[in-house]
Amino acid sequence: MNKKAIIFSVLFLAGIALLADRVMLQTEILRLRHALESLEKSDAALKNTLQQQQSQIRELQQRLHGKETHFQNFGDFLKTSAVTYAIIAIAVTICLNIMLFLMLKCRLPLDGNATDGSSCEFGKRSGDTQSPTPESPAPADHILALRVGLEIHRMRKRMEQMPEKTRHLKALKNSLKRLEDAFNDKGYEMIDLLGKSFSDGLTLHARFAPSDELQENEQIITKVITPQINFKDVLIQAAEVEVSSGV
């Protein structure tokens, strides 16, 4: 009898232990389920937040692309306008210089030797029977020619900075060449000093700048500010240049 009671007691305690374990397992399962539901809710919230952020990023990218396109179009417009205005300014300058040069070259004997029939202001008057008393020739006046030469030099530099595909650039070069031809026909010549070696015997105004690209004591004219102008192989305007000196 005692043996049966002991067995029953053991079985009863074992049943209670199993029941307690089952309750604990169910509690753990419920806790895990709640945790999983929380994770699923958090994951859904994160996905929703991520979608919203991605949508905002796409919207910002579209706005940024629109701004870039706008600025690019505006920059192209400014660039085109600047080139157009530069071409117009150069064309007007060329025309004015040609007109001024052609108008005044008849009134000013640029070579200093006025001859009969070559002056537009002094010709033979109808009815005159006596030749005018010869006068000593006036000194050469090179002011206009020097201005024209300086303007030719400036326009050359502007055109060198323009792209080759610039509209009407070829026509401008042709106009500038005609102006240079008229300039040379009067006996004037601009001496190209760019890239030439500098020596103390040259008649010019120079300012010096050190350069690591040249050898020691090597001096090269790298910039012409004011060109050298000769009249019938005689210097009438000394050049102003920048000389790079090797160090």
PDB file of C-alpha atoms in Angstrom:
ATOM      1  CA  MET A   1       0.000   0.000   0.000  1.00  0.00           C
ATOM      2  CA  ASN A   2       2.760   2.381   0.860  1.00  0.00           C
ATOM      3  CA  LYS A   3       4.510   1.471  -2.374  1.00  0.00           C
ATOM      4  CA  LYS A   4       1.446   2.397  -4.423  1.00  0.00           C
ATOM      5  CA  ALA A   5       1.081   5.662  -2.552  1.00  0.00           C
ATOM      6  CA  ILE A   6       4.675   6.557  -3.312  1.00  0.00           C
ATOM      7  CA  ILE A   7       4.251   5.744  -7.012  1.00  0.00           C
ATOM      8  CA  PHE A   8       1.076   7.791  -7.147  1.00  0.00           C
ATOM      9  CA  SER A   9       2.777  10.698  -5.450  1.00  0.00           C
ATOM     10  CA  VAL A  10       5.677  10.559  -7.906  1.00  0.00           C
ATOM     11  CA  LEU A  11       3.322  10.430 -10.878  1.00  0.00           C
ATOM     12  CA  PHE A  12       1.317  13.312  -9.464  1.00  0.00           C
ATOM     13  CA  LEU A  13       4.400  15.440  -8.996  1.00  0.00           C
ATOM     14  CA  ALA A  14       5.593  14.540 -12.494  1.00  0.00           C
ATOM     15  CA  GLY A  15       2.230  15.583 -13.915  1.00  0.00           C
ATOM     16  CA  ILE A  16       2.383  18.874 -12.055  1.00  0.00           C
ATOM     17  CA  ALA A  17       5.923  19.442 -13.387  1.00  0.00           C
ATOM     18  CA  LEU A  18       4.804  18.701 -16.954  1.00  0.00           C
ATOM     19  CA  LEU A  19       1.850  21.033 -16.563  1.00  0.00           C
ATOM     20  CA  ALA A  20       4.110  23.768 -15.256  1.00  0.00           C
ATOM     21  CA  ASP A  21       6.496  23.252 -18.190  1.00  0.00           C
ATOM     22  CA  ARG A  22       3.576  23.440 -20.616  1.00  0.00           C
ATOM     23  CA  VAL A  23       2.378  26.680 -19.082  1.00  0.00           C
ATOM     24  CA  MET A  24       5.877  28.119 -19.292  1.00  0.00           C
ATOM     25  CA  LEU A  25       6.210  27.010 -22.924  1.00  0.00           C
ATOM     26  CA  GLN A  26       2.867  28.549 -23.834  1.00  0.00           C
ATOM     27  CA  THR A  27       3.870  31.765 -22.097  1.00  0.00           C
ATOM     28  CA  GLU A  28       7.171  31.817 -24.013  1.00  0.00           C
ATOM     29  CA  ILE A  29       5.318  31.108 -27.262  1.00  0.00           C
ATOM     30  CA  LEU A  30       2.950  34.011 -26.608  1.00  0.00           C
ATOM     31  CA  ARG A  31       5.881  36.287 -25.811  1.00  0.00           C
ATOM     32  CA  LEU A  32       7.622  35.261 -29.009  1.00  0.00           C
ATOM     33  CA  ARG A  33       4.436  35.813 -30.992  1.00  0.00           C
ATOM     34  CA  HIS A  34       4.080  39.327 -29.569  1.00  0.00           C
ATOM     35  CA  ALA A  35       7.727  40.014 -30.356  1.00  0.00           C
ATOM     36  CA  LEU A  36       7.261  38.721 -33.914  1.00  0.00           C
ATOM     37  CA  GLU A  37       4.155  40.858 -34.391  1.00  0.00           C
ATOM     38  CA  SER A  38       6.080  43.877 -33.121  1.00  0.00           C
ATOM     39  CA  LEU A  39       8.915  43.116 -35.524  1.00  0.00           C
ATOM     40  CA  GLU A  40       6.472  42.728 -38.399  1.00  0.00           C
ATOM     41  CA  LYS A  41       4.858  46.046 -37.512  1.00  0.00           C
ATOM     42  CA  SER A  42       8.282  47.698 -37.226  1.00  0.00           C
ATOM     43  CA  ASP A  43       9.322  46.155 -40.533  1.00  0.00           C
ATOM     44  CA  ALA A  44       6.175  47.454 -42.190  1.00  0.00           C
ATOM     45  CA  ALA A  45       6.786  50.895 -40.720  1.00  0.00           C
ATOM     46  CA  LEU A  46      10.394  50.808 -41.894  1.00  0.00           C
ATOM     47  CA  LYS A  47       9.314  49.745 -45.375  1.00  0.00           C
ATOM     48  CA  ASN A  48       6.767  52.534 -45.449  1.00  0.00           C
ATOM     49  CA  THR A  49       9.364  55.046 -44.264  1.00  0.00           C
ATOM     50  CA  LEU A  50      11.851  53.715 -46.805  1.00  0.00           C
ATOM     51  CA  GLN A  51       9.321  54.062 -49.615  1.00  0.00           C
ATOM     52  CA  GLN A  52       8.538  57.615 -48.553  1.00  0.00           C
ATOM     53  CA  GLN A  53      12.227  58.496 -48.427  1.00  0.00           C
ATOM     54  CA  GLN A  54      12.835  56.907 -51.828  1.00  0.00           C
ATOM     55  CA  SER A  55       9.916  58.868 -53.228  1.00  0.00           C
ATOM     56  CA  GLN A  56      11.332  62.085 -51.767  1.00  0.00           C
ATOM     57  CA  ILE A  57      14.769  61.249 -53.175  1.00  0.00           C
ATOM     58  CA  ARG A  58      13.288  60.691 -56.648  1.00  0.00           C
ATOM     59  CA  GLU A  59      11.406  63.969 -56.400  1.00  0.00           C
ATOM     60  CA  LEU A  60      14.553  65.818 -55.315  1.00  0.00           C
ATOM     61  CA  GLN A  61      16.533  64.207 -58.136  1.00  0.00           C
ATOM     62  CA  GLN A  62      13.916  65.301 -60.657  1.00  0.00           C
ATOM     63  CA  ARG A  63      13.956  68.838 -59.281  1.00  0.00           C
ATOM     64  CA  LEU A  64      17.759  68.864 -59.300  1.00  0.00           C
ATOM     65  CA  HIS A  65      17.818  67.618 -62.882  1.00  0.00           C
ATOM     66  CA  GLY A  66      15.342  70.324 -63.822  1.00  0.00           C
ATOM     67  CA  LYS A  67      17.523  72.962 -62.145  1.00  0.00           C
ATOM     68  CA  GLU A  68      20.636  71.647 -63.898  1.00  0.00           C
ATOM     69  CA  THR A  69      18.862  71.706 -67.251  1.00  0.00           C
ATOM     70  CA  HIS A  70      17.644  75.236 -66.558  1.00  0.00           C
ATOM     71  CA  PHE A  71      21.104  76.450 -65.579  1.00  0.00           C
ATOM     72  CA  GLN A  72      22.670  74.692 -68.552  1.00  0.00           C
ATOM     73  CA  ASN A  73      20.208  76.300 -70.943  1.00  0.00           C
ATOM     74  CA  PHE A  74      20.768  79.662 -69.286  1.00  0.00           C
ATOM     75  CA  GLY A  75      24.547  79.199 -69.482  1.00  0.00           C
ATOM     76  CA  ASP A  76      24.318  78.259 -73.159  1.00  0.00           C
ATOM     77  CA  PHE A  77      22.192  81.335 -73.753  1.00  0.00           C
ATOM     78  CA  LEU A  78      24.700  83.581 -71.996  1.00  0.00           C
ATOM     79  CA  LYS A  79      27.594  81.985 -73.859  1.00  0.00           C
ATOM     80  CA  THR A  80      25.852  82.383 -77.208  1.00  0.00           C
ATOM     81  CA  SER A  81      24.861  85.951 -76.379  1.00  0.00           C
ATOM     82  CA  ALA A  82      28.388  86.840 -75.270  1.00  0.00           C
ATOM     83  CA  VAL A  83      29.882  85.440 -78.478  1.00  0.00           C
ATOM     84  CA  THR A  84      27.248  87.220 -80.556  1.00  0.00           C
ATOM     85  CA  TYR A  85      27.880  90.545 -78.836  1.00  0.00           C
ATOM     86  CA  ALA A  86      31.628  90.060 -79.214  1.00  0.00           C
ATOM     87  CA  ILE A  87      31.229  89.383 -82.932  1.00  0.00           C
ATOM     88  CA  ILE A  88      29.007  92.435 -83.340  1.00  0.00           C
ATOM     89  CA  ALA A  89      31.473  94.605 -81.418  1.00  0.00           C
ATOM     90  CA  ILE A  90      34.410  93.374 -83.494  1.00  0.00           C
ATOM     91  CA  ALA A  91      32.502  93.825 -86.747  1.00  0.00           C
ATOM     92  CA  VAL A  92      31.492  97.371 -85.812  1.00  0.00           C
ATOM     93  CA  THR A  93      35.057  98.167 -84.749  1.00  0.00           C
ATOM     94  CA  ILE A  94      36.447  96.836 -88.024  1.00  0.00           C
ATOM     95  CA  CYS A  95      33.948  98.829 -90.073  1.00  0.00           C
ATOM     96  CA  LEU A  96      34.611 102.021 -88.126  1.00  0.00           C
ATOM     97  CA  ASN A  97      38.363 101.616 -88.445  1.00  0.00           C
ATOM     98  CA  ILE A  98      38.138 100.945 -92.170  1.00  0.00           C
ATOM     99  CA  MET A  99      35.892 103.972 -92.684  1.00  0.00           C
ATOM    100  CA  LEU A 100      38.068 106.201 -90.515  1.00  0.00           C
ATOM    101  CA  PHE A 101      41.251 104.994 -92.159  1.00  0.00           C
ATOM    102  CA  LEU A 102      39.904 105.476 -95.684  1.00  0.00           C
ATOM    103  CA  MET A 103      38.379 108.881 -94.891  1.00  0.00           C
ATOM    104  CA  LEU A 104      41.421 110.365 -93.209  1.00  0.00           C
ATOM    105  CA  LYS A 105      44.181 108.877 -95.310  1.00  0.00           C
ATOM    106  CA  CYS A 106      43.164 111.272 -98.087  1.00  0.00           C
ATOM    107  CA  ARG A 107      43.401 114.269 -95.764  1.00  0.00           C
ATOM    108  CA  LEU A 108      46.623 113.323 -93.978  1.00  0.00           C
ATOM    109  CA  PRO A 109      49.697 112.519 -96.114  1.00  0.00           C
ATOM    110  CA  LEU A 110      50.692 109.538 -94.017  1.00  0.00           C
ATOM    111  CA  ASP A 111      53.914 108.963 -95.900  1.00  0.00           C
ATOM    112  CA  GLY A 112      54.943 112.600 -95.443  1.00  0.00           C
ATOM    113  CA  ASN A 113      55.237 113.252 -99.196  1.00  0.00           C
ATOM    114  CA  ALA A 114      52.094 114.715-100.721  1.00  0.00           C
ATOM    115  CA  THR A 115      52.177 114.499-104.518  1.00  0.00           C
ATOM    116  CA  ASP A 116      50.028 116.137-107.149  1.00  0.00           C
ATOM    117  CA  GLY A 117      46.777 114.271-107.560  1.00  0.00           C
ATOM    118  CA  SER A 118      47.287 112.100-104.457  1.00  0.00           C
ATOM    119  CA  SER A 119      45.734 114.527-101.992  1.00  0.00           C
ATOM    120  CA  CYS A 120      41.957 114.595-101.789  1.00  0.00           C
ATOM    121  CA  GLU A 121      41.856 118.121-100.449  1.00  0.00           C
ATOM    122  CA  PHE A 122      44.388 119.852-102.674  1.00  0.00           C
ATOM    123  CA  GLY A 123      44.006 119.421-106.409  1.00  0.00           C
ATOM    124  CA  LYS A 124      44.190 121.663-109.379  1.00  0.00           C
ATOM    125  CA  ARG A 125      41.494 124.281-109.419  1.00  0.00           C
ATOM    126  CA  SER A 126      39.710 124.930-112.671  1.00  0.00           C
ATOM    127  CA  GLY A 127      40.955 128.094-114.305  1.00  0.00           C
ATOM    128  CA  ASP A 128      44.338 128.153-112.491  1.00  0.00           C
ATOM    129  CA  THR A 129      47.138 128.861-114.939  1.00  0.00           C
ATOM    130  CA  GLN A 130      50.012 128.959-112.503  1.00  0.00           C
ATOM    131  CA  SER A 131      51.345 126.120-110.396  1.00  0.00           C
ATOM    132  CA  PRO A 132      51.229 126.692-106.637  1.00  0.00           C
ATOM    133  CA  THR A 133      54.395 127.725-104.923  1.00  0.00           C
ATOM    134  CA  PRO A 134      56.147 124.555-103.726  1.00  0.00           C
ATOM    135  CA  GLU A 135      56.224 124.154 -99.973  1.00  0.00           C
ATOM    136  CA  SER A 136      58.390 122.006 -97.771  1.00  0.00           C
ATOM    137  CA  PRO A 137      56.736 118.635 -97.044  1.00  0.00           C
ATOM    138  CA  ALA A 138      54.882 118.347 -93.741  1.00  0.00           C
ATOM    139  CA  PRO A 139      56.219 115.893 -91.150  1.00  0.00           C
ATOM    140  CA  ALA A 140      54.629 112.473 -91.217  1.00  0.00           C
ATOM    141  CA  ASP A 141      51.560 112.100 -88.978  1.00  0.00           C
ATOM    142  CA  HIS A 142      51.303 108.530 -87.727  1.00  0.00           C
ATOM    143  CA  ILE A 143      48.686 109.012 -84.989  1.00  0.00           C
ATOM    144  CA  LEU A 144      45.839 107.471 -86.963  1.00  0.00           C
ATOM    145  CA  ALA A 145      47.986 104.623 -88.262  1.00  0.00           C
ATOM    146  CA  LEU A 146      49.184 103.768 -84.750  1.00  0.00           C
ATOM    147  CA  ARG A 147      45.598 103.657 -83.506  1.00  0.00           C
ATOM    148  CA  VAL A 148      44.574 101.412 -86.378  1.00  0.00           C
ATOM    149  CA  GLY A 149      47.557  99.123 -85.768  1.00  0.00           C
ATOM    150  CA  LEU A 150      46.733  98.819 -82.069  1.00  0.00           C
ATOM    151  CA  GLU A 151      43.108  97.997 -82.883  1.00  0.00           C
ATOM    152  CA  ILE A 152      44.200  95.347 -85.394  1.00  0.00           C
ATOM    153  CA  HIS A 153      46.380  93.785 -82.688  1.00  0.00           C
ATOM    154  CA  ARG A 154      43.497  93.747 -80.195  1.00  0.00           C
ATOM    155  CA  MET A 155      41.076  92.219 -82.688  1.00  0.00           C
ATOM    156  CA  ARG A 156      43.598  89.504 -83.533  1.00  0.00           C
ATOM    157  CA  LYS A 157      43.807  88.525 -79.856  1.00  0.00           C
ATOM    158  CA  ARG A 158      40.017  88.470 -79.500  1.00  0.00           C
ATOM    159  CA  MET A 159      39.588  86.254 -82.548  1.00  0.00           C
ATOM    160  CA  GLU A 160      42.267  83.847 -81.325  1.00  0.00           C
ATOM    161  CA  GLN A 161      40.165  83.240 -78.200  1.00  0.00           C
ATOM    162  CA  MET A 162      37.015  82.455 -80.194  1.00  0.00           C
ATOM    163  CA  PRO A 163      36.151  78.830 -81.094  1.00  0.00           C
ATOM    164  CA  GLU A 164      36.723  77.938 -84.736  1.00  0.00           C
ATOM    165  CA  LYS A 165      33.031  77.050 -85.106  1.00  0.00           C
ATOM    166  CA  THR A 166      31.943  80.552 -84.096  1.00  0.00           C
ATOM    167  CA  ARG A 167      29.391  81.921 -86.500  1.00  0.00           C
ATOM    168  CA  HIS A 168      30.608  84.659 -88.887  1.00  0.00           C
ATOM    169  CA  LEU A 169      34.183  84.266 -87.628  1.00  0.00           C
ATOM    170  CA  LYS A 170      35.474  83.671 -91.154  1.00  0.00           C
ATOM    171  CA  ALA A 171      33.825  86.860 -92.400  1.00  0.00           C
ATOM    172  CA  LEU A 172      35.396  88.803 -89.539  1.00  0.00           C
ATOM    173  CA  LYS A 173      38.825  87.408 -90.376  1.00  0.00           C
ATOM    174  CA  ASN A 174      38.390  88.460 -93.991  1.00  0.00           C
ATOM    175  CA  SER A 175      37.390  91.981 -92.928  1.00  0.00           C
ATOM    176  CA  LEU A 176      40.383  92.198 -90.615  1.00  0.00           C
ATOM    177  CA  LYS A 177      42.679  91.027 -93.419  1.00  0.00           C
ATOM    178  CA  ARG A 178      41.367  93.761 -95.711  1.00  0.00           C
ATOM    179  CA  LEU A 179      42.074  96.314 -93.001  1.00  0.00           C
ATOM    180  CA  GLU A 180      45.601  94.934 -92.582  1.00  0.00           C
ATOM    181  CA  ASP A 181      46.161  95.038 -96.344  1.00  0.00           C
ATOM    182  CA  ALA A 182      45.136  98.695 -96.442  1.00  0.00           C
ATOM    183  CA  PHE A 183      47.414  99.315 -93.467  1.00  0.00           C
ATOM    184  CA  ASN A 184      50.363  97.633 -95.198  1.00  0.00           C
ATOM    185  CA  ASP A 185      49.697  99.396 -98.506  1.00  0.00           C
ATOM    186  CA  LYS A 186      50.427 102.708 -96.792  1.00  0.00           C
ATOM    187  CA  GLY A 187      53.889 101.469 -95.834  1.00  0.00           C
ATOM    188  CA  TYR A 188      53.118 100.330 -92.288  1.00  0.00           C
ATOM    189  CA  GLU A 189      54.044  96.966 -90.832  1.00  0.00           C
ATOM    190  CA  MET A 190      53.449  95.275 -87.485  1.00  0.00           C
ATOM    191  CA  ILE A 191      56.407  93.146 -86.399  1.00  0.00           C
ATOM    192  CA  ASP A 192      55.493  89.787 -84.861  1.00  0.00           C
ATOM    193  CA  LEU A 193      57.613  89.397 -81.713  1.00  0.00           C
ATOM    194  CA  LEU A 194      55.618  86.664 -79.981  1.00  0.00           C
ATOM    195  CA  GLY A 195      57.790  83.625 -79.251  1.00  0.00           C
ATOM    196  CA  LYS A 196      61.005  85.409 -80.248  1.00  0.00           C
ATOM    197  CA  SER A 197      64.129  85.380 -78.099  1.00  0.00           C
ATOM    198  CA  PHE A 198      64.755  88.551 -76.120  1.00  0.00           C
ATOM    199  CA  SER A 199      68.075  90.360 -76.290  1.00  0.00           C
ATOM    200  CA  ASP A 200      69.320  93.656 -74.904  1.00  0.00           C
ATOM    201  CA  GLY A 201      69.689  95.059 -78.411  1.00  0.00           C
ATOM    202  CA  LEU A 202      65.941  95.096 -79.071  1.00  0.00           C
ATOM    203  CA  THR A 203      64.181  98.446 -78.941  1.00  0.00           C
ATOM    204  CA  LEU A 204      61.123  97.755 -76.818  1.00  0.00           C
ATOM    205  CA  HIS A 205      59.607  98.108 -73.367  1.00  0.00           C
ATOM    206  CA  ALA A 206      59.800  94.810 -71.503  1.00  0.00           C
ATOM    207  CA  ARG A 207      58.655  93.492 -68.182  1.00  0.00           C
ATOM    208  CA  PHE A 208      60.046  90.207 -66.959  1.00  0.00           C
ATOM    209  CA  ALA A 209      58.411  87.208 -65.300  1.00  0.00           C
ATOM    210  CA  PRO A 210      60.238  84.111 -63.982  1.00  0.00           C
ATOM    211  CA  SER A 211      59.392  80.772 -65.583  1.00  0.00           C
ATOM    212  CA  ASP A 212      60.255  77.204 -64.580  1.00  0.00           C
ATOM    213  CA  GLU A 213      59.592  75.959 -68.111  1.00  0.00           C
ATOM    214  CA  LEU A 214      62.638  77.692 -69.620  1.00  0.00           C
ATOM    215  CA  GLN A 215      66.298  76.947 -69.211  1.00  0.00           C
ATOM    216  CA  GLU A 216      68.502  79.161 -67.097  1.00  0.00           C
ATOM    217  CA  ASN A 217      69.236  82.551 -68.713  1.00  0.00           C
ATOM    218  CA  GLU A 218      66.783  81.769 -71.539  1.00  0.00           C
ATOM    219  CA  GLN A 219      64.431  84.683 -72.269  1.00  0.00           C
ATOM    220  CA  ILE A 220      61.405  84.402 -74.550  1.00  0.00           C
ATOM    221  CA  ILE A 221      58.768  87.010 -75.421  1.00  0.00           C
ATOM    222  CA  THR A 222      55.539  85.325 -74.325  1.00  0.00           C
ATOM    223  CA  LYS A 223      53.071  88.210 -74.480  1.00  0.00           C
ATOM    224  CA  VAL A 224      52.747  91.289 -76.690  1.00  0.00           C
ATOM    225  CA  ILE A 225      50.803  94.085 -75.026  1.00  0.00           C
ATOM    226  CA  THR A 226      51.464  96.805 -77.604  1.00  0.00           C
ATOM    227  CA  PRO A 227      52.802  95.789 -81.033  1.00  0.00           C
ATOM    228  CA  GLN A 228      55.919  97.138 -82.715  1.00  0.00           C
ATOM    229  CA  ILE A 229      55.003  99.208 -85.780  1.00  0.00           C
ATOM    230  CA  ASN A 230      57.396 100.183 -88.547  1.00  0.00           C
ATOM    231  CA  PHE A 231      56.853 102.705 -91.308  1.00  0.00           C
ATOM    232  CA  LYS A 232      58.900 101.943 -94.404  1.00  0.00           C
ATOM    233  CA  ASP A 233      61.225  99.768 -92.299  1.00  0.00           C
ATOM    234  CA  VAL A 234      61.697 102.552 -89.740  1.00  0.00           C
ATOM    235  CA  LEU A 235      60.537 102.036 -86.145  1.00  0.00           C
ATOM    236  CA  ILE A 236      57.775 104.481 -85.183  1.00  0.00           C
ATOM    237  CA  GLN A 237      56.329 102.620 -82.181  1.00  0.00           C
ATOM    238  CA  ALA A 238      58.291 100.406 -79.803  1.00  0.00           C
ATOM    239  CA  ALA A 239      56.555  97.271 -78.592  1.00  0.00           C
ATOM    240  CA  GLU A 240      55.520  96.656 -75.007  1.00  0.00           C
ATOM    241  CA  VAL A 241      56.034  92.993 -74.174  1.00  0.00           C
ATOM    242  CA  GLU A 242      56.240  90.477 -71.355  1.00  0.00           C
ATOM    243  CA  VAL A 243      59.371  88.327 -71.274  1.00  0.00           C
ATOM    244  CA  SER A 244      59.563  84.962 -69.512  1.00  0.00           C
ATOM    245  CA  SER A 245      62.993  84.291 -68.015  1.00  0.00           C
ATOM    246  CA  GLY A 246      64.322  80.866 -67.104  1.00  0.00           C
ATOM    247  CA  VAL A 247      65.360  80.385 -63.495  1.00  0.00           C
TER     248      VAL A 247
END
